[in-house]
PDB file of C-alpha atoms and ligand atoms in Angstrom:
ATOM      1  CA  MET A   1     -25.346  11.850  13.573  1.00 61.00           C
ATOM      2  CA  ALA A   2     -21.621  11.234  12.918  1.00 63.00           C
ATOM      3  CA  PRO A   3     -19.306  13.588  14.852  1.00 76.00           C
ATOM      4  CA  SER A   4     -17.851  16.335  12.660  1.00 90.00           C
ATOM      5  CA  PHE A   5     -14.147  16.362  11.895  1.00 94.00           C
ATOM      6  CA  ALA A   6     -12.219  18.809  14.117  1.00 93.00           C
ATOM      7  CA  SER A   7      -9.481  20.845  12.410  1.00 94.00           C
ATOM      8  CA  ASP A   8      -6.097  21.310  14.107  1.00 96.00           C
ATOM      9  CA  ASP A   9      -6.978  24.906  15.056  1.00 96.00           C
ATOM     10  CA  ALA A  10      -9.953  23.699  17.093  1.00 96.00           C
ATOM     11  CA  LEU A  11      -7.871  21.246  19.146  1.00 98.00           C
ATOM     12  CA  GLU A  12      -5.396  21.381  22.029  1.00 98.00           C
ATOM     13  CA  LEU A  13      -2.411  19.585  20.458  1.00 98.00           C
ATOM     14  CA  LEU A  14       0.491  18.016  22.348  1.00 98.00           C
ATOM     15  CA  PHE A  15       3.064  19.685  20.059  1.00 98.00           C
ATOM     16  CA  PRO A  16       2.921  22.125  17.112  1.00 97.00           C
ATOM     17  CA  ALA A  17       1.260  20.740  13.963  1.00 98.00           C
ATOM     18  CA  GLU A  18       3.999  22.384  11.847  1.00 98.00           C
ATOM     19  CA  LEU A  19       6.336  19.554  12.907  1.00 98.00           C
ATOM     20  CA  ILE A  20       4.332  17.064  10.811  1.00 98.00           C
ATOM     21  CA  CYS A  21       6.182  16.345   7.545  1.00 98.00           C
ATOM     22  CA  PRO A  22       4.466  18.262   4.685  1.00 98.00           C
ATOM     23  CA  ASP A  23       5.218  15.472   2.168  1.00 98.00           C
ATOM     24  CA  VAL A  24       3.544  12.885   4.399  1.00 98.00           C
ATOM     25  CA  ARG A  25       0.465  15.119   4.727  1.00 97.00           C
ATOM     26  CA  GLN A  26       0.262  15.344   0.933  1.00 97.00           C
ATOM     27  CA  GLN A  27       0.711  11.619   0.362  1.00 98.00           C
ATOM     28  CA  LEU A  28      -2.160  10.609   2.667  1.00 98.00           C
ATOM     29  CA  PRO A  29      -5.515   9.838   1.009  1.00 97.00           C
ATOM     30  CA  ALA A  30      -7.808  12.926   1.045  1.00 97.00           C
ATOM     31  CA  ASP A  31     -10.223  11.310   3.527  1.00 97.00           C
ATOM     32  CA  LEU A  32      -7.487  11.004   6.182  1.00 98.00           C
ATOM     33  CA  HIS A  33      -5.599  13.589   8.250  1.00 98.00           C
ATOM     34  CA  ILE A  34      -2.332  13.281  10.208  1.00 98.00           C
ATOM     35  CA  ARG A  35      -1.689  15.459  13.266  1.00 98.00           C
ATOM     36  CA  PRO A  36      -0.248  15.530  16.810  1.00 98.00           C
ATOM     37  CA  LEU A  37      -2.264  13.816  19.537  1.00 98.00           C
ATOM     38  CA  ALA A  38      -4.983  16.136  20.943  1.00 98.00           C
ATOM     39  CA  SER A  39      -6.305  16.430  24.509  1.00 98.00           C
ATOM     40  CA  SER A  40      -9.747  15.218  23.325  1.00 97.00           C
ATOM     41  CA  ASP A  41      -8.472  12.117  21.476  1.00 98.00           C
ATOM     42  CA  TYR A  42      -9.603   9.861  24.313  1.00 98.00           C
ATOM     43  CA  HIS A  43     -13.019  10.142  22.624  1.00 96.00           C
ATOM     44  CA  ARG A  44     -11.716   9.375  19.117  1.00 98.00           C
ATOM     45  CA  GLY A  45     -10.672   5.773  19.740  1.00 97.00           C
ATOM     46  CA  GLN A  46      -6.933   6.162  20.394  1.00 97.00           C
ATOM     47  CA  LEU A  47      -7.013   3.290  22.912  1.00 98.00           C
ATOM     48  CA  ASP A  48      -9.012   1.090  20.503  1.00 98.00           C
ATOM     49  CA  VAL A  49      -6.297   1.458  17.864  1.00 98.00           C
ATOM     50  CA  LEU A  50      -3.528   0.785  20.409  1.00 98.00           C
ATOM     51  CA  SER A  51      -5.293  -2.448  21.374  1.00 97.00           C
ATOM     52  CA  VAL A  52      -4.338  -3.790  17.913  1.00 96.00           C
ATOM     53  CA  LEU A  53      -0.765  -3.763  19.253  1.00 96.00           C
ATOM     54  CA  THR A  54      -1.061  -4.989  22.827  1.00 94.00           C
ATOM     55  CA  VAL A  55      -3.183  -5.207  25.973  1.00 94.00           C
ATOM     56  CA  VAL A  56      -4.744  -1.822  26.706  1.00 96.00           C
ATOM     57  CA  THR A  57      -6.481  -0.987  29.964  1.00 96.00           C
ATOM     58  CA  ASP A  58      -8.813   2.008  29.766  1.00 97.00           C
ATOM     59  CA  PRO A  59      -7.651   4.358  32.573  1.00 97.00           C
ATOM     60  CA  GLY A  60     -10.726   6.609  32.258  1.00 98.00           C
ATOM     61  CA  GLU A  61     -10.762  10.061  30.703  1.00 98.00           C
ATOM     62  CA  SER A  62      -9.327  12.116  33.576  1.00 98.00           C
ATOM     63  CA  ALA A  63      -6.304   9.815  34.027  1.00 98.00           C
ATOM     64  CA  TRP A  64      -5.822   9.782  30.232  1.00 98.00           C
ATOM     65  CA  VAL A  65      -5.834  13.599  30.157  1.00 98.00           C
ATOM     66  CA  ALA A  66      -3.405  13.716  33.109  1.00 98.00           C
ATOM     67  CA  GLN A  67      -1.013  11.517  31.094  1.00 98.00           C
ATOM     68  CA  PHE A  68      -1.453  13.818  28.072  1.00 98.00           C
ATOM     69  CA  ASN A  69      -0.614  16.845  30.256  1.00 98.00           C
ATOM     70  CA  ALA A  70       2.413  15.107  31.801  1.00 98.00           C
ATOM     71  CA  MET A  71       3.778  14.448  28.302  1.00 98.00           C
ATOM     72  CA  ARG A  72       3.053  18.014  27.207  1.00 98.00           C
ATOM     73  CA  SER A  73       4.843  19.444  30.251  1.00 98.00           C
ATOM     74  CA  ALA A  74       8.081  17.756  29.084  1.00 96.00           C
ATOM     75  CA  PRO A  75       8.648  19.966  26.015  1.00 90.00           C
ATOM     76  CA  LYS A  76      10.483  18.645  22.940  1.00 96.00           C
ATOM     77  CA  THR A  77      10.397  15.092  24.317  1.00 98.00           C
ATOM     78  CA  TYR A  78       7.146  13.260  23.440  1.00 98.00           C
ATOM     79  CA  TYR A  79       5.742  13.365  19.916  1.00 98.00           C
ATOM     80  CA  PRO A  80       2.641  11.141  19.679  1.00 98.00           C
ATOM     81  CA  ILE A  81       0.844  11.393  16.326  1.00 98.00           C
ATOM     82  CA  VAL A  82      -2.486  10.122  15.018  1.00 98.00           C
ATOM     83  CA  ILE A  83      -4.144   9.556  11.655  1.00 98.00           C
ATOM     84  CA  VAL A  84      -7.837  10.509  11.726  1.00 98.00           C
ATOM     85  CA  ASP A  85     -10.611   9.392   9.365  1.00 97.00           C
ATOM     86  CA  LYS A  86     -12.346  12.674   8.515  1.00 97.00           C
ATOM     87  CA  ALA A  87     -15.789  11.159   7.846  1.00 96.00           C
ATOM     88  CA  SER A  88     -16.087   9.577  11.282  1.00 96.00           C
ATOM     89  CA  ASP A  89     -13.587  11.776  13.211  1.00 96.00           C
ATOM     90  CA  ARG A  90     -12.126   8.481  14.522  1.00 97.00           C
ATOM     91  CA  ILE A  91      -8.446   7.622  14.904  1.00 98.00           C
ATOM     92  CA  VAL A  92      -7.236   4.854  12.565  1.00 98.00           C
ATOM     93  CA  GLY A  93      -3.466   4.977  13.155  1.00 98.00           C
ATOM     94  CA  VAL A  94      -1.099   5.962  15.970  1.00 98.00           C
ATOM     95  CA  GLY A  95       2.615   6.202  16.723  1.00 98.00           C
ATOM     96  CA  CYS A  96       5.059   8.089  18.913  1.00 98.00           C
ATOM     97  CA  VAL A  97       8.681   9.190  18.889  1.00 98.00           C
ATOM     98  CA  PHE A  98      10.368   9.962  22.215  1.00 98.00           C
ATOM     99  CA  ILE A  99      13.529  12.108  22.139  1.00 98.00           C
ATOM    100  CA  GLU A 100      16.246  10.959  24.537  1.00 98.00           C
ATOM    101  CA  ARG A 101      18.995  13.462  25.417  1.00 97.00           C
ATOM    102  CA  LYS A 102      22.508  12.023  25.922  1.00 98.00           C
ATOM    103  CA  PHE A 103      25.901  13.055  27.278  1.00 98.00           C
ATOM    104  CA  LEU A 104      27.750  11.202  24.510  1.00 97.00           C
ATOM    105  CA  ARG A 105      28.118  12.130  20.818  1.00 96.00           C
ATOM    106  CA  GLY A 106      28.541  15.802  21.711  1.00 96.00           C
ATOM    107  CA  LEU A 107      25.385  15.880  23.853  1.00 97.00           C
ATOM    108  CA  GLY A 108      23.517  14.088  21.068  1.00 97.00           C
ATOM    109  CA  SER A 109      19.927  12.861  21.030  1.00 98.00           C
ATOM    110  CA  VAL A 110      18.280   9.603  19.946  1.00 98.00           C
ATOM    111  CA  GLY A 111      14.710   9.203  18.711  1.00 98.00           C
ATOM    112  CA  HIS A 112      12.862   6.133  20.018  1.00 98.00           C
ATOM    113  CA  ILE A 113       9.871   5.088  17.913  1.00 98.00           C
ATOM    114  CA  GLU A 114       7.166   3.447  20.027  1.00 98.00           C
ATOM    115  CA  ASP A 115       3.594   2.146  19.893  1.00 98.00           C
ATOM    116  CA  ILE A 116       2.863   1.973  16.170  1.00 98.00           C
ATOM    117  CA  ALA A 117      -0.594   0.640  15.361  1.00 98.00           C
ATOM    118  CA  VAL A 118      -3.019   0.818  12.438  1.00 98.00           C
ATOM    119  CA  ASP A 119      -6.693  -0.145  12.696  1.00 98.00           C
ATOM    120  CA  LYS A 120      -7.191  -3.664  11.273  1.00 97.00           C
ATOM    121  CA  ASN A 121      -9.588  -2.362   8.589  1.00 96.00           C
ATOM    122  CA  GLN A 122      -7.014   0.174   7.405  1.00 97.00           C
ATOM    123  CA  GLN A 123      -3.899  -1.988   7.310  1.00 98.00           C
ATOM    124  CA  GLY A 124      -2.079  -2.457   4.001  1.00 97.00           C
ATOM    125  CA  LYS A 125      -2.828   1.100   2.784  1.00 97.00           C
ATOM    126  CA  LYS A 126       0.605   2.561   3.602  1.00 98.00           C
ATOM    127  CA  LEU A 127      -0.619   4.255   6.794  1.00 98.00           C
ATOM    128  CA  GLY A 128       2.031   2.487   8.876  1.00 98.00           C
ATOM    129  CA  LEU A 129       4.665   3.693   6.400  1.00 98.00           C
ATOM    130  CA  ARG A 130       3.365   7.286   6.632  1.00 98.00           C
ATOM    131  CA  ILE A 131       3.427   7.163  10.448  1.00 98.00           C
ATOM    132  CA  ILE A 132       7.062   5.975  10.435  1.00 98.00           C
ATOM    133  CA  GLN A 133       8.018   8.623   7.858  1.00 98.00           C
ATOM    134  CA  ALA A 134       6.370  11.357   9.959  1.00 98.00           C
ATOM    135  CA  LEU A 135       8.059  10.187  13.183  1.00 98.00           C
ATOM    136  CA  THR A 136      11.465   9.855  11.511  1.00 98.00           C
ATOM    137  CA  TYR A 137      11.079  13.411  10.161  1.00 98.00           C
ATOM    138  CA  ILE A 138      10.380  14.710  13.681  1.00 98.00           C
ATOM    139  CA  SER A 139      13.354  12.769  15.073  1.00 98.00           C
ATOM    140  CA  GLU A 140      15.750  14.014  12.393  1.00 98.00           C
ATOM    141  CA  ASN A 141      14.474  17.589  12.655  1.00 98.00           C
ATOM    142  CA  SER A 142      15.043  17.378  16.415  1.00 98.00           C
ATOM    143  CA  GLY A 143      18.734  16.767  15.621  1.00 97.00           C
ATOM    144  CA  CYS A 144      18.778  13.079  16.576  1.00 98.00           C
ATOM    145  CA  TYR A 145      21.829  11.247  15.215  1.00 98.00           C
ATOM    146  CA  LYS A 146      19.781   8.025  14.961  1.00 98.00           C
ATOM    147  CA  THR A 147      16.204   6.783  15.250  1.00 98.00           C
ATOM    148  CA  ILE A 148      15.627   3.310  16.701  1.00 98.00           C
ATOM    149  CA  LEU A 149      12.797   0.926  17.627  1.00 98.00           C
ATOM    150  CA  ASN A 150      12.097  -2.595  18.858  1.00 97.00           C
ATOM    151  CA  CYS A 151       9.867  -4.984  16.934  1.00 97.00           C
ATOM    152  CA  SER A 152       8.899  -8.628  16.471  1.00 96.00           C
ATOM    153  CA  ASP A 153      10.558 -10.758  13.778  1.00 96.00           C
ATOM    154  CA  ALA A 154       7.246 -10.648  11.889  1.00 97.00           C
ATOM    155  CA  ASN A 155       7.427  -6.863  11.595  1.00 98.00           C
ATOM    156  CA  ILE A 156      11.045  -6.697  10.392  1.00 98.00           C
ATOM    157  CA  PRO A 157      10.023  -6.630   6.681  1.00 98.00           C
ATOM    158  CA  PHE A 158       7.633  -3.733   7.376  1.00 98.00           C
ATOM    159  CA  TYR A 159      10.367  -1.638   8.986  1.00 98.00           C
ATOM    160  CA  GLN A 160      12.811  -2.545   6.224  1.00 98.00           C
ATOM    161  CA  LYS A 161      10.251  -1.165   3.751  1.00 98.00           C
ATOM    162  CA  CYS A 162      10.319   2.008   5.870  1.00 98.00           C
ATOM    163  CA  GLY A 163      14.115   2.268   5.419  1.00 98.00           C
ATOM    164  CA  TYR A 164      15.213   0.758   8.756  1.00 98.00           C
ATOM    165  CA  GLN A 165      17.868  -1.963   9.177  1.00 98.00           C
ATOM    166  CA  LYS A 166      18.210  -4.727  11.754  1.00 97.00           C
ATOM    167  CA  LYS A 167      20.908  -3.814  14.298  1.00 96.00           C
ATOM    168  CA  GLU A 168      21.892  -5.628  17.523  1.00 92.00           C
ATOM    169  CA  ASN A 169      19.356  -7.172  19.919  1.00 93.00           C
ATOM    170  CA  GLU A 170      16.612  -6.173  22.314  1.00 92.00           C
ATOM    171  CA  MET A 171      16.784  -7.166  26.011  1.00 94.00           C
ATOM    172  CA  ALA A 172      13.812  -6.954  28.350  1.00 95.00           C
ATOM    173  CA  LYS A 173      13.008  -7.591  31.997  1.00 97.00           C
ATOM    174  CA  TYR A 174       9.379  -7.276  32.910  1.00 95.00           C
ATOM    175  CA  ALA A 175       8.535  -6.234  36.492  1.00 95.00           C
TER     176      ALA A 175
HETATM  177  N1  LIG B 201       5.446  -8.374   6.706  1.00 86.64           N
HETATM  178  C1  LIG B 201       5.912  -8.042   5.481  1.00 86.64           C
HETATM  179  N2  LIG B 201       5.634  -6.842   4.890  1.00 86.64           N
HETATM  180  C2  LIG B 201       4.835  -5.996   5.544  1.00 86.64           C
HETATM  181  C3  LIG B 201       4.290  -6.291   6.823  1.00 86.64           C
HETATM  182  C4  LIG B 201       4.633  -7.537   7.417  1.00 86.64           C
HETATM  183  N3  LIG B 201       4.227  -7.888   8.633  1.00 86.64           N
HETATM  184  N4  LIG B 201       3.518  -5.243   7.216  1.00 86.64           N
HETATM  185  C5  LIG B 201       3.584  -4.329   6.216  1.00 86.64           C
HETATM  186  N5  LIG B 201       4.374  -4.781   5.226  1.00 86.64           N
HETATM  187  C6  LIG B 201       4.746  -4.095   3.992  1.00 86.64           C
HETATM  188  C7  LIG B 201       3.540  -3.763   3.132  1.00 86.64           C
HETATM  189  O1  LIG B 201       3.184  -4.848   2.309  1.00 86.64           O
HETATM  190  C8  LIG B 201       4.040  -2.557   2.358  1.00 86.64           C
HETATM  191  O2  LIG B 201       4.880  -3.015   1.319  1.00 86.64           O
HETATM  192  P1  LIG B 201       4.839  -2.381  -0.170  1.00 86.64           P
HETATM  193  O3  LIG B 201       5.382  -0.985  -0.026  1.00 86.64           O
HETATM  194  O4  LIG B 201       5.717  -3.275  -0.966  1.00 86.64           O
HETATM  195  O5  LIG B 201       3.420  -2.386  -0.591  1.00 86.64           O
HETATM  196  C9  LIG B 201       4.921  -1.824   3.362  1.00 86.64           C
HETATM  197  O6  LIG B 201       5.314  -2.809   4.333  1.00 86.64           O
HETATM  198  C10 LIG B 201       4.183  -0.694   4.082  1.00 86.64           C
HETATM  199  O7  LIG B 201       3.053  -1.276   4.727  1.00 86.64           O
HETATM  200  P2  LIG B 201       1.828  -0.416   5.287  1.00 86.64           P
HETATM  201  O8  LIG B 201       0.654  -0.551   4.380  1.00 86.64           O
HETATM  202  O9  LIG B 201       2.287   0.976   5.576  1.00 86.64           O
HETATM  203  O10 LIG B 201       1.547  -1.176   6.643  1.00 86.64           O
HETATM  204  P3  LIG B 201       0.300  -1.000   7.631  1.00 86.64           P
HETATM  205  O11 LIG B 201      -0.374   0.304   7.415  1.00 86.64           O
HETATM  206  O12 LIG B 201      -0.521  -2.221   7.573  1.00 86.64           O
HETATM  207  O13 LIG B 201       1.042  -0.922   9.046  1.00 86.64           O
HETATM  208  C11 LIG B 201       1.725  -2.206  10.949  1.00 86.64           C
HETATM  209  C12 LIG B 201       1.949  -1.914   9.462  1.00 86.64           C
HETATM  210  C13 LIG B 201       1.906  -0.911  11.744  1.00 86.64           C
HETATM  211  C14 LIG B 201       2.779  -3.215  11.405  1.00 86.64           C
HETATM  212  C15 LIG B 201       0.288  -2.757  11.123  1.00 86.64           C
HETATM  213  O14 LIG B 201       0.168  -3.946  10.439  1.00 86.64           O
HETATM  214  C16 LIG B 201      -0.142  -2.972  12.573  1.00 86.64           C
HETATM  215  O15 LIG B 201      -0.720  -2.087  13.196  1.00 86.64           O
HETATM  216  N6  LIG B 201       0.126  -4.182  13.119  1.00 86.64           N
HETATM  217  C17 LIG B 201      -0.281  -4.540  14.482  1.00 86.64           C
HETATM  218  C18 LIG B 201       0.473  -3.738  15.541  1.00 86.64           C
HETATM  219  C19 LIG B 201       1.978  -3.831  15.356  1.00 86.64           C
HETATM  220  O16 LIG B 201       2.542  -4.901  15.200  1.00 86.64           O
HETATM  221  N7  LIG B 201       2.662  -2.648  15.437  1.00 86.64           N
HETATM  222  C20 LIG B 201       4.105  -2.506  15.324  1.00 86.64           C
HETATM  223  C21 LIG B 201       4.741  -2.781  16.661  1.00 86.64           C
HETATM  224  S1  LIG B 201       6.481  -2.370  16.729  1.00 86.64           S
HETATM  225  C22 LIG B 201       6.552  -0.781  17.378  1.00 86.64           C
HETATM  226  O17 LIG B 201       5.554  -0.248  17.787  1.00 86.64           O
HETATM  227  C23 LIG B 201       7.879  -0.029  17.384  1.00 86.64           C
END
């Protein structure tokens, strides 16, 4: 038997569901739902979707939940969201915006968009666009003066379609 879809009220969410953009909710196909990450999403395939993006090591449920709780205990900082297929109660899209507080720009904040991924079978249906719109809404409603992200050259056209522009360069040093 397929697991039944859990409504927001039945879940322990990382941040309030009211912060999800109402227009984005409306624009999603009726068989999909967008919401904050929930403490039980380890069982809904969040790591499977992330593996579309990069190497994912399964830490086990208790370590996953500890990470969820660590993010939740830093209020107004981490905003991971998911798109769920209602029929299967499985996650088909993920993304996160992290709010960085600064001393410059009048104690301004910057939103960093991270870890965007859409299940291979669901790509090309505007889910990536909806995730970016929802994260940008959270960032702007948090008072961020800009929202930024790093991406490959191949993904530049996608982010341009989402209203983002290429600016400066990314530097990285892996440990
Ligand atoms: N090149 C050119 N155009 C693209 C590309 C691309 N690589 N990807 C999407 N688009 C276009 C679409 O054609 C669409 O255009 P349209 O409005 O003219 O029809 C528009 O961008 C919106 O596309 P979506 O359907 O919303 O894209 P999708 O749901 O497939 O999500 C994503 C895009 C997230 C890049 C997905 O392909 C994916 O998960 N890729 C693998 C993981 C990945 O690379 N994630 C991004 C890493 S960067 C980061 O996390 C900050």
